[in-house]
Structures are given as C-alpha cells and as structure tokens.
Short mmCIF file of C-alpha atoms and ligand atoms in Angstrom, two decimals:
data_model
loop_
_atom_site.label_atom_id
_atom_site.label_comp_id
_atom_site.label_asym_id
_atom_site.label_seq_id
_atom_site.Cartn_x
_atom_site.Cartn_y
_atom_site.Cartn_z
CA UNK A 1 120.64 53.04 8.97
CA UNK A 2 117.20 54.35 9.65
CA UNK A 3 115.77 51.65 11.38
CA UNK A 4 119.19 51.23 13.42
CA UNK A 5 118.67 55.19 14.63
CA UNK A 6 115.05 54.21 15.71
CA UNK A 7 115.70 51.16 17.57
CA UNK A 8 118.67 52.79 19.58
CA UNK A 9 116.26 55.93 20.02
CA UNK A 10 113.38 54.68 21.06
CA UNK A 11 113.84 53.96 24.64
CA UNK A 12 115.45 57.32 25.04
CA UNK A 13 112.73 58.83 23.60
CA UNK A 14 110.42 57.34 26.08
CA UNK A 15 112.76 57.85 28.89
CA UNK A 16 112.48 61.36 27.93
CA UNK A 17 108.69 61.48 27.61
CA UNK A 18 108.86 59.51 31.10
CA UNK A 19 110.74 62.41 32.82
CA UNK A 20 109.15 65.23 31.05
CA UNK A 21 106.01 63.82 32.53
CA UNK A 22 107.29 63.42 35.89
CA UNK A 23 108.38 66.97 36.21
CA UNK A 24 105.52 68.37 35.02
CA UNK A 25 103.37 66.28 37.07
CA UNK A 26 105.52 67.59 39.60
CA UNK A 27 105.46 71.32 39.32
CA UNK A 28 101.82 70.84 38.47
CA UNK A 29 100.46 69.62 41.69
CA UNK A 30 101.47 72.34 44.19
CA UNK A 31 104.03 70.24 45.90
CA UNK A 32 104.38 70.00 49.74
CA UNK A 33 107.73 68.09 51.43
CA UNK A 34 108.24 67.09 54.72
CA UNK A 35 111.87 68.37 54.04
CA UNK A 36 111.09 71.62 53.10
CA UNK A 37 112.47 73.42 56.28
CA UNK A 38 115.42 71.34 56.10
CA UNK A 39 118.42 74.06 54.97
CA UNK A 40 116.35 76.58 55.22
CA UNK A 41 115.24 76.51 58.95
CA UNK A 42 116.64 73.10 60.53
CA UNK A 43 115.42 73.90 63.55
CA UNK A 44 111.80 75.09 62.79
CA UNK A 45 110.53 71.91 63.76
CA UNK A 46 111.74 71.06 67.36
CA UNK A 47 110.73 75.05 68.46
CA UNK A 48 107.03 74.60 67.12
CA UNK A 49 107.16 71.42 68.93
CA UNK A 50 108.91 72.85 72.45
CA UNK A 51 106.18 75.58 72.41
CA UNK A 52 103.14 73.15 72.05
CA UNK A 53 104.28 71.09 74.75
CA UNK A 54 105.07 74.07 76.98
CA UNK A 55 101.92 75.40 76.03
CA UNK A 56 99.51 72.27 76.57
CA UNK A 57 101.34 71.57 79.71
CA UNK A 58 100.04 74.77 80.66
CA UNK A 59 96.29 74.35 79.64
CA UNK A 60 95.36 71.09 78.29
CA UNK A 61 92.69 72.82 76.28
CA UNK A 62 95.37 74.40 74.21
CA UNK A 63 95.90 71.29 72.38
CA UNK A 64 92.28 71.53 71.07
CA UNK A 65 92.63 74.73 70.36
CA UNK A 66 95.24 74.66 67.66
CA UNK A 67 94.44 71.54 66.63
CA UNK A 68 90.94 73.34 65.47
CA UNK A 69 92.55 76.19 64.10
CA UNK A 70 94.09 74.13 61.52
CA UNK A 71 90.87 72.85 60.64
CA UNK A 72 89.15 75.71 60.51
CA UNK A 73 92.29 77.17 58.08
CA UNK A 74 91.86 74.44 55.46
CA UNK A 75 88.21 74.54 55.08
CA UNK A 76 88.58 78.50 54.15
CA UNK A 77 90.10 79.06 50.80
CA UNK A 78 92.28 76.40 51.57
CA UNK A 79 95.54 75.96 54.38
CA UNK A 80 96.78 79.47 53.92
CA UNK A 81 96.74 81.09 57.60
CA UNK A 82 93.65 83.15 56.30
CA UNK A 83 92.55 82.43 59.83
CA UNK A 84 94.87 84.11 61.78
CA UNK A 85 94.29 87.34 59.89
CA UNK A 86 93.26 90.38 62.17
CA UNK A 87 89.64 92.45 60.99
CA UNK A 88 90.90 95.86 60.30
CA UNK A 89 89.09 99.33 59.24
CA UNK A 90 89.73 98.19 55.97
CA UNK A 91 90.65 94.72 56.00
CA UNK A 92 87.79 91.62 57.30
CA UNK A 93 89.10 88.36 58.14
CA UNK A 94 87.13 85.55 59.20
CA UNK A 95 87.29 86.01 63.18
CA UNK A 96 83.83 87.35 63.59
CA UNK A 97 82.40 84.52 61.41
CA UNK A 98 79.87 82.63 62.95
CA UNK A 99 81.76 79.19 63.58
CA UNK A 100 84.85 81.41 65.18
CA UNK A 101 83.50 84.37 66.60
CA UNK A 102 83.77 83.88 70.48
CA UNK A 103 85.42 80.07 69.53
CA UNK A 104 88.47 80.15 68.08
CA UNK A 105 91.51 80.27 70.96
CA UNK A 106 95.26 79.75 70.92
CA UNK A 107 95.82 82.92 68.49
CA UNK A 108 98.66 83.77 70.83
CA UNK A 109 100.56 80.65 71.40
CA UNK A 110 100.68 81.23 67.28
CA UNK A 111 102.18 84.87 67.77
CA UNK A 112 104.63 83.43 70.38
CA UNK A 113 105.74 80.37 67.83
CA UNK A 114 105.91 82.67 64.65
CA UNK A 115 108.49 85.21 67.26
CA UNK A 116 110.41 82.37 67.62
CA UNK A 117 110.92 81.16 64.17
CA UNK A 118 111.27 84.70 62.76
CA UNK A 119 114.37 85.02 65.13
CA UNK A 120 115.46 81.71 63.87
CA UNK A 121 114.94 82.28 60.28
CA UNK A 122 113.74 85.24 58.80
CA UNK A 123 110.63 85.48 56.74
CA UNK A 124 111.08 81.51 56.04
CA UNK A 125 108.53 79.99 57.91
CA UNK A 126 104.80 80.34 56.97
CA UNK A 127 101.91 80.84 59.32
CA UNK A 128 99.96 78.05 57.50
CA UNK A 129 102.41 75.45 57.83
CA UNK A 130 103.03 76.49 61.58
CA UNK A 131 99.16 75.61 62.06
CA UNK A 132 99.77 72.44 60.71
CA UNK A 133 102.76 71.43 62.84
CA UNK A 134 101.60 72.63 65.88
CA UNK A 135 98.04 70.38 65.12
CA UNK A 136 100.26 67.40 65.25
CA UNK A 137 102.46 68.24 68.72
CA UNK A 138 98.84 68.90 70.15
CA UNK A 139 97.57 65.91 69.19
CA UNK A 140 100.80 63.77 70.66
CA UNK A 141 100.77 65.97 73.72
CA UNK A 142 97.96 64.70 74.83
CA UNK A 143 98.34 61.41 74.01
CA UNK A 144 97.52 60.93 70.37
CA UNK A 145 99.02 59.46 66.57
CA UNK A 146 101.87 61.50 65.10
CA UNK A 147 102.49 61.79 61.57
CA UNK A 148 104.73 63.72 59.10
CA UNK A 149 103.76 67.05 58.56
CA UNK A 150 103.83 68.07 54.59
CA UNK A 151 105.20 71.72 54.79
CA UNK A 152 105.90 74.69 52.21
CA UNK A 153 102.30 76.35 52.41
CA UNK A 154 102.49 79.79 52.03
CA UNK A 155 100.38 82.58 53.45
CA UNK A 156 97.56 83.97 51.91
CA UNK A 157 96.92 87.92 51.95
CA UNK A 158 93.53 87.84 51.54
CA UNK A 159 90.89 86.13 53.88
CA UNK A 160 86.95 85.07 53.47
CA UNK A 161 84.23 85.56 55.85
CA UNK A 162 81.80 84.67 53.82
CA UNK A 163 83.36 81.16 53.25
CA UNK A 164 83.94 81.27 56.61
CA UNK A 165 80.85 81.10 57.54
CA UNK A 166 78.95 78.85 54.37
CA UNK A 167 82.58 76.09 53.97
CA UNK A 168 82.48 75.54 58.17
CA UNK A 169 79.93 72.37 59.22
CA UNK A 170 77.46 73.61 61.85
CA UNK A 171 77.26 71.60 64.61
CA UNK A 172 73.45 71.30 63.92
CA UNK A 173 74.01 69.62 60.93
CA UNK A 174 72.59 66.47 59.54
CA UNK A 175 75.10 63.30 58.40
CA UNK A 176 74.38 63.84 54.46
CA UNK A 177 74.94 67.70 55.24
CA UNK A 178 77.99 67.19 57.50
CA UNK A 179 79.27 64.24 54.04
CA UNK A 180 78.74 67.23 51.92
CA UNK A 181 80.62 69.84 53.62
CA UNK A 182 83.50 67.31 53.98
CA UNK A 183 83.04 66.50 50.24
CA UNK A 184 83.61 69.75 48.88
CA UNK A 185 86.91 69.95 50.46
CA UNK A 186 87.82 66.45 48.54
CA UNK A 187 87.24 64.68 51.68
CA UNK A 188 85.61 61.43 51.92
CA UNK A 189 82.67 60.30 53.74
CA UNK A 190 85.08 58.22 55.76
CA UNK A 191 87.57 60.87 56.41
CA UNK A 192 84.61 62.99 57.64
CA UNK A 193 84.06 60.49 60.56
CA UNK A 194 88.14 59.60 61.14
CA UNK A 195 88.43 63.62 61.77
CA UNK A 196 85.20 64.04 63.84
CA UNK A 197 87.31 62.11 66.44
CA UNK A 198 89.37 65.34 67.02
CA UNK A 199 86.42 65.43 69.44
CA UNK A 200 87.90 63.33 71.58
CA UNK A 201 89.46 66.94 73.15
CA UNK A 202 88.10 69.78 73.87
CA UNK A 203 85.24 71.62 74.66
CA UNK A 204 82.07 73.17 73.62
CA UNK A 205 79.42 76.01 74.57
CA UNK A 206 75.89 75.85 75.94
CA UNK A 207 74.59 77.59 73.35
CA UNK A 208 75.57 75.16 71.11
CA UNK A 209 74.14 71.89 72.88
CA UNK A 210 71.35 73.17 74.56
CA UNK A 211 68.65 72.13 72.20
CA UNK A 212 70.09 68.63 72.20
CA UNK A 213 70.24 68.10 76.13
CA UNK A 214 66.08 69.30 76.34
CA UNK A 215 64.79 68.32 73.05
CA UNK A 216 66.42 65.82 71.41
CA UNK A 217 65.57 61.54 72.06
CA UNK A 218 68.73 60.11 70.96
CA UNK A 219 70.93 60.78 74.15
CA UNK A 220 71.56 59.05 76.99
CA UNK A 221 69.05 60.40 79.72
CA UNK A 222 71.58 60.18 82.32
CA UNK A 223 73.96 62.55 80.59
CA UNK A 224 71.26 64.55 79.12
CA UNK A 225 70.41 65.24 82.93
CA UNK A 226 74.05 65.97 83.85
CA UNK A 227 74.48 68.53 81.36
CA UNK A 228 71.31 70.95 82.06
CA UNK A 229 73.61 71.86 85.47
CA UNK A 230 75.27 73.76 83.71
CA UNK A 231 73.24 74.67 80.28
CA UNK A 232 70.06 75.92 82.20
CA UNK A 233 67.25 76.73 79.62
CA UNK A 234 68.10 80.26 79.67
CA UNK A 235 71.17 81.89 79.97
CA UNK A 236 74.67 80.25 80.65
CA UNK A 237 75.10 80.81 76.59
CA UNK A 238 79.08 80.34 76.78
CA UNK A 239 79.14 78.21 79.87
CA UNK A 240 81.16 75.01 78.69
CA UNK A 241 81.30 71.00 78.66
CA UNK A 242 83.77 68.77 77.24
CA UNK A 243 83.23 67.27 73.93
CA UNK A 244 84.35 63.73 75.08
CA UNK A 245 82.78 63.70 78.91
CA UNK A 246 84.69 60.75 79.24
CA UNK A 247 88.28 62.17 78.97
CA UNK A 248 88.34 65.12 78.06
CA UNK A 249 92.30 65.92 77.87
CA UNK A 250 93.43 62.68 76.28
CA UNK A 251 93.08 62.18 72.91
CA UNK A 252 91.83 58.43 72.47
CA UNK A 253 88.65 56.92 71.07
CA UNK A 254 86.50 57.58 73.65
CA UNK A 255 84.77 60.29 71.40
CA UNK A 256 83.43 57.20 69.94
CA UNK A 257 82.91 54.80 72.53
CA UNK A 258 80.59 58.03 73.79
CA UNK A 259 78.63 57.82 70.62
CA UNK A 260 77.50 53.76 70.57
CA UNK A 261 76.22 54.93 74.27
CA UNK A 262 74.40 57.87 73.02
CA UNK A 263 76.58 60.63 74.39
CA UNK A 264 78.10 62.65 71.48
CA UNK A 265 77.17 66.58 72.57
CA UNK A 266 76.99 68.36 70.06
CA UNK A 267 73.89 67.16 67.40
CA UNK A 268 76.21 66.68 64.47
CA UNK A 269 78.18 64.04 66.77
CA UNK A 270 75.46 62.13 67.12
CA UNK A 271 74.63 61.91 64.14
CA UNK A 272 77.61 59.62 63.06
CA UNK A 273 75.65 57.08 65.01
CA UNK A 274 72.45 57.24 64.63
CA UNK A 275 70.99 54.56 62.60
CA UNK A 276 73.05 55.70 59.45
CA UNK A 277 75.85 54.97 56.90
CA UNK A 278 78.41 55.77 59.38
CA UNK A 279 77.46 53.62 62.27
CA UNK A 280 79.73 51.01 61.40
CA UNK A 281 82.85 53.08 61.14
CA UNK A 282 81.78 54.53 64.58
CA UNK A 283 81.39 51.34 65.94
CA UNK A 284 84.91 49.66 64.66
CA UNK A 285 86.63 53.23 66.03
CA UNK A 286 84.93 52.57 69.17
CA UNK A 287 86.62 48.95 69.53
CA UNK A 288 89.57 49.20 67.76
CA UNK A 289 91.83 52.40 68.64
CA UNK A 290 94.82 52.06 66.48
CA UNK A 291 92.77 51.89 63.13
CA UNK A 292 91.14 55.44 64.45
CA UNK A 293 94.72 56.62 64.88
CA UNK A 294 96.22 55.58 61.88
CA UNK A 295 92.99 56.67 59.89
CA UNK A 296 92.93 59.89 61.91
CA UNK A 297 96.49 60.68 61.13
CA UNK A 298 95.93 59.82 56.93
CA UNK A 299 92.97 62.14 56.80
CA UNK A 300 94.49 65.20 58.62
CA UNK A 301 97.14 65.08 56.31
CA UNK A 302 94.64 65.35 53.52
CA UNK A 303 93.14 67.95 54.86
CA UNK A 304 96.24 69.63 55.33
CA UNK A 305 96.59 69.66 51.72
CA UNK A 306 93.66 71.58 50.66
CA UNK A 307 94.80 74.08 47.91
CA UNK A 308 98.04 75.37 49.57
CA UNK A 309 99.55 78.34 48.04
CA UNK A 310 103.00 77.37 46.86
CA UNK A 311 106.07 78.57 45.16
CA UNK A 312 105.68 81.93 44.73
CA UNK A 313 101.99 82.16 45.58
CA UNK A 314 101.21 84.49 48.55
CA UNK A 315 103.48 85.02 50.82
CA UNK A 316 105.34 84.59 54.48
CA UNK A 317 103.96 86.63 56.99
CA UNK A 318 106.36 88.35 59.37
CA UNK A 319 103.29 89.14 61.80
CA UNK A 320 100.45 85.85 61.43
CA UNK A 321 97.81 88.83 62.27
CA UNK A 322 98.03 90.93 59.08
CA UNK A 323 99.68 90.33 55.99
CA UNK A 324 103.17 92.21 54.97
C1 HEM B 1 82.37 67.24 61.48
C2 HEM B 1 82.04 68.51 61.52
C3 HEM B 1 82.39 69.38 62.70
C4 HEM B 1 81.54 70.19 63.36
C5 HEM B 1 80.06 70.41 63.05
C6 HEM B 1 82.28 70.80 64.42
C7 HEM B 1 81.75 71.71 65.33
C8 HEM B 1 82.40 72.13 66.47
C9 HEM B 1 81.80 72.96 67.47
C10 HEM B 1 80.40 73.55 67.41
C11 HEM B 1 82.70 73.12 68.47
C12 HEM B 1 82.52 73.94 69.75
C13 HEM B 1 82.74 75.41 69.44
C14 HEM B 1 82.31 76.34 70.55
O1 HEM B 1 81.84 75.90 71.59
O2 HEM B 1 82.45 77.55 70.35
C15 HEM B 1 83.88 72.38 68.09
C16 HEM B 1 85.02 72.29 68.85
C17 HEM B 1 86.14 71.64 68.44
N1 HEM B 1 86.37 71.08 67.20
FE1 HEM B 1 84.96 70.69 65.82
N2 HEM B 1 83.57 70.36 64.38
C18 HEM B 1 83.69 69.50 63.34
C19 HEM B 1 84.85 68.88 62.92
C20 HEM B 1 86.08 69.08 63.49
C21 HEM B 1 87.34 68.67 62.92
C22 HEM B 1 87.49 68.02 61.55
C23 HEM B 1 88.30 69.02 63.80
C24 HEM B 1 89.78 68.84 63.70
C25 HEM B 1 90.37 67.92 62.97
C26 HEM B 1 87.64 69.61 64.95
C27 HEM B 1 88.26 70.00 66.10
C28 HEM B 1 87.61 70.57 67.18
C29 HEM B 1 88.23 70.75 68.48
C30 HEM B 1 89.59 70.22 68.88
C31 HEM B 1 87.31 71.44 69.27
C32 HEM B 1 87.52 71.94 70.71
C33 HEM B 1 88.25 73.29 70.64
C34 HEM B 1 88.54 73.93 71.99
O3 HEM B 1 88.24 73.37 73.03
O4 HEM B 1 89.10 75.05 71.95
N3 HEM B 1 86.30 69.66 64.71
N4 HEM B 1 83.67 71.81 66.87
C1 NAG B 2 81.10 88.58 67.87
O1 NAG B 2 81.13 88.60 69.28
C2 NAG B 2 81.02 89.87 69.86
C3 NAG B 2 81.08 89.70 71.37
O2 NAG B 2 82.34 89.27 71.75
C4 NAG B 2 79.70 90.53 69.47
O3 NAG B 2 79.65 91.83 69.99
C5 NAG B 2 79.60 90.56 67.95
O4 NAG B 2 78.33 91.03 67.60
C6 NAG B 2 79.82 89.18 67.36
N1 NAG B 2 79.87 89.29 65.93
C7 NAG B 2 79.13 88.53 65.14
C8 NAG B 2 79.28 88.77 63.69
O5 NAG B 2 78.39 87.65 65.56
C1 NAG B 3 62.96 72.64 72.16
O1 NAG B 3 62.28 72.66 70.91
C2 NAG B 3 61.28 73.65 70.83
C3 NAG B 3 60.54 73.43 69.51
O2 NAG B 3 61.43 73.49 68.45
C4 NAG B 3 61.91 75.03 70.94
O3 NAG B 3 60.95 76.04 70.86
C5 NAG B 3 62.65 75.13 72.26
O4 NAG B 3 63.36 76.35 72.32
C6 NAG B 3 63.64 73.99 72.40
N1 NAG B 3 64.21 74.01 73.74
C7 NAG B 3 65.50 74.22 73.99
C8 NAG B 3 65.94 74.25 75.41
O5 NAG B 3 66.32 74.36 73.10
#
C-alpha cells in the first residue's frame, strides 16, 4: 500500500516542487513583460512611438537625446526615471550632476509623452518605462535595430547626485575604467563596446574634446585639424561637433568605421581602438553592421533591466518632474 502511495506520488510531488520553484523564481526576479501595457493601456505604445517620430522629424538630435536619457536613467540607482526628477528647495535630483548638467536634452518631449498617456490612462504608465520606449523609436527613427521593449518599471521617488556623478563613465576615461563602470551595472566588457555605438548619433561639446583635438597622437590629423574651427584653444566651451562626423543623424556603424581610421571624438571612443582588448570587436562592428545591430539591440535591453522597481515598489508619476 505504501510503496503504491509513493510511486503514484512521486511525480506529483516533483511537479509540485517544479512549479513552486517556477513561481518563486518568478516573483523573485523583479519581472518585466513586453505585455504589460496590454489591458491596461493598449495604446501606450503607438503614442510614445507617434511622438518620437514627430519629434525627431523635427530635430534629428532628439533621437540622441532620449536615447541618452535612458542611459543615463539606468546607470543611477537603476531604470527608475530618477533622471527626470526636478532639483527643488528641498529636493536634489541629478540634473546639475556633472555628466548632465548643461547635457542632458529632450526633458520636454518626455513631459509632452507622459500628457499624453496620462489622458489615455491614468496614473498607469511609468516615466521609466516611457524612457525606455521612446530609446527604441529614436533609435528606428533614424534608421536603426528595433527590439521589444520589457516594460512595468516603476518610478522611483528618490534620486542620486552623487551616483550621478561617480556610476556615469567620463568621457576621459581609460578602456579598463570605461569595462569597470560598465561592469558594475552587470554589463559585460562586450556590451560596453555594442552600446558605445549609440555614438553613431549625436553630438558633443568642445569642452569635452578639446584636449584630444591639441594633445592627443592617436587621431587622424586631418580631423584633428577640422575640429579646432570650431574648439579654439580658449573659449567656444559648449560649441558642438557630431559624435560620428561621418553621419551624424543616421544611426549605422559608422561610429566604428570612424574609430579603425582614428576619428572617435571624444577620448573614451578612442579608446575602444587603440591597441587594446576591444579592437577586434571594433573592427568586426566596423565591417559587419547587422551583428552591431543585433548586439546593440541585446545589450540595451540589458541595460534596461538594471534594478527596476516593480510591483508595488515606487511609484507612477503623474508629473515625470517631481514625484506624487
Ligand atoms: C561608454 C561610455 C560613455 C561615455 C564616456 C559617454 C560620454 C558621452 C559624452 C561626454 C557625451 C557628450 C555630452 C556633452 O557634450 O555634453 C555623450 C553624448 C551622447 N551619448 Fe554617451 N557616453 C557613453 C556611453 C553611452 C551609451 C551607453 C549611450 C546609450 C546607449 C550613449 C548615448 C549618447 C548619445 C546618444 C549622445 C548624444 C546626445 C545628444 O546629442 O543630445 N552614450 N556621451
Ligand atoms: C550647472 O550649469 C549652470 C549654468 O547653466 C552653472 O551655473 C552651475 O554652476 C552648474 N552646476 C554645476 C554643479 O556644475
Ligand atoms: C595639452 O596638454 C597640456 C599638458 O597636459 C595642458 O596643459 C594643455 O591645457 C592641453 N591643451 C589643450 C588644448 O587641452
């Protein structure tokens, strides 16, 4: 009788196990869905999207922009919107931090979107996971790999500057520094140098490059040359220059073709390609476009899944700028 009860039981017992495991695997790891708008806002999607294309059709730039606020939202305290936060009298965000201060655009196409959706639906859509969506329409509006968007980040009601400034890479930054800051996100070495090709758009201040246009040896003279026009010695701190001088508005792999011919701008460009561990990957980019793409795509994803705040974690901000 026993041994009949065990050998019916068994399986069901590890069936059981099986499932119990599954779901708490699954409540465990802060889950994000591409579905997760789906009854709740079915149309969340295609206005994010309408916006971003209106908007880059308006300034090409735009697509840059939001595609590096995203960024610069999942390397503080994780993809949580703690970059759209507003400084108050009593409340600092991360604005004035060094990497965004003067840098960060596109803060109103954001208001505009979140307007829209909170006619839609309510208090349903976070800021966070409108950063993320609208960093994919950039990148196809201007020519680039789409992907699914994971979605049900919520909005943090806190911010950091002081993360802000020590979690951002500076763009005078060695390779092993720029690996490390990319590393303590959970980001891979790899990853690091498929998302440096979001610098394939966009542009970048004087102040940033200048030391690199007069000093450094490791740039194409030529270009080098062309630059100091613009980014005189002295002065012209904010005047700008496009990140990839090839094509600026397209996103492609020219951002690496640039680097095998020694014209990344910024220092921390270069240094994917400068006699290092990355050369190779810079090199296969450079030739091969739809492995950048599909690379490009996998590791934005990631990144958009640095420690989200899910379930009932946070909240949704009515107003991106300052939390309920
Ligand atoms: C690898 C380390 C990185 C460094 C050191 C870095 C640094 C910078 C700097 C210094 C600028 C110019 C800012 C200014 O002139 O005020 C810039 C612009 C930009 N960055 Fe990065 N970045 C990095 C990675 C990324 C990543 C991972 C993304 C997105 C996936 C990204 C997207 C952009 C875009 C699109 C722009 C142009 C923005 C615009 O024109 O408004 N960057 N970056
Ligand atoms: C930010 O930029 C403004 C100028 O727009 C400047 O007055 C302020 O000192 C800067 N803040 C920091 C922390 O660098
Ligand atoms: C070039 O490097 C020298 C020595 O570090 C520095 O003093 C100078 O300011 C740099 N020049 C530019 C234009 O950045």
């Amino acid at each position: 009788m026993a041994s009949t009860a065990t050998c019916f039981s068994r399986p069901f017992v590890l069936l059981f196990i099986f499932f119990f495991v599954f779901v708490l695997a699954s409540l465990a790891s802060a889950q994000l869905s591409p579905t997760f708008y789906s009854s709740s806002c079915p149309l969340a999607l295609t206005t994010i999207k309408t916006a971003v294309t209106a908007a880059v059709a308006l300034d090409r730039r735009m697509g840059a922009s939001l595609l590096r606020l995203h960024f610069h939202d999942c390397f503080v305290q994780g993809c949580d919107g703690s970059v759209l936060l507003d400084d108050t009298s009593t409340f600092t965000g991360e604005k004035t931090a060094l990497p965004n201060n003067n840098s960060l655009r596109g803060f109103g196409v954001v208001d505009t979107i979140k307007s829209l959706v909170e006619v839609l639906c309510p208090q349903t859509v976070s800021c966070a996971d409108i950063l993320a969506v609208a960093a994919r329409d950039s990148v196809v509006a201007l020519g680039g790999p789409s992907w699914t968007v994971q979605l049900g980040r919520r909005d943090s009601t806190t911010a950091s500057l002081s993360a802000a400034n020590s979690d951002l890479p500076s763009p005078f930054s060695s390779l092993s520094a720029l690996i490390s800051s990319f590393s303590n996100k959970g980001l891979t070495a790899s990853e690091m140098v498929a998302l440096s090709g979001a610098h394939t758009i966009g542009l970048a201040r004087c102040t940033l490059f200048r030391n690199r246009i007069y000093n450094e040896t490791n740039i194409d003279s030529s270009f080098a040359t062309s630059l100091q026009a613009n980014c005189p010695t002295s002065g012209g701190d904010d005047n700008l220059a496009p990140l990839d001088t090839s094509t600026r508005n397209i996103f492609d792999n020219f951002y690496y073709k640039n680097l095998v011919s020694q014209k990344g701008l910024l220092h921390s460009d270069q240094e994917l390609f400068n006699g290092g561990s990355a050369d190779s990957q810079v090199n296969s980019y450079s030739s091969n476009s739809a492995s950048f793409f599909s690379d490009f795509a996998s590791a934005v994803v990631k990144m958009g899944s640095i420690s989200p705040l899910t379930g009932s974690s946070g909240e949704i901000r009515t107003n991106c700028r300052q939390v309920n």
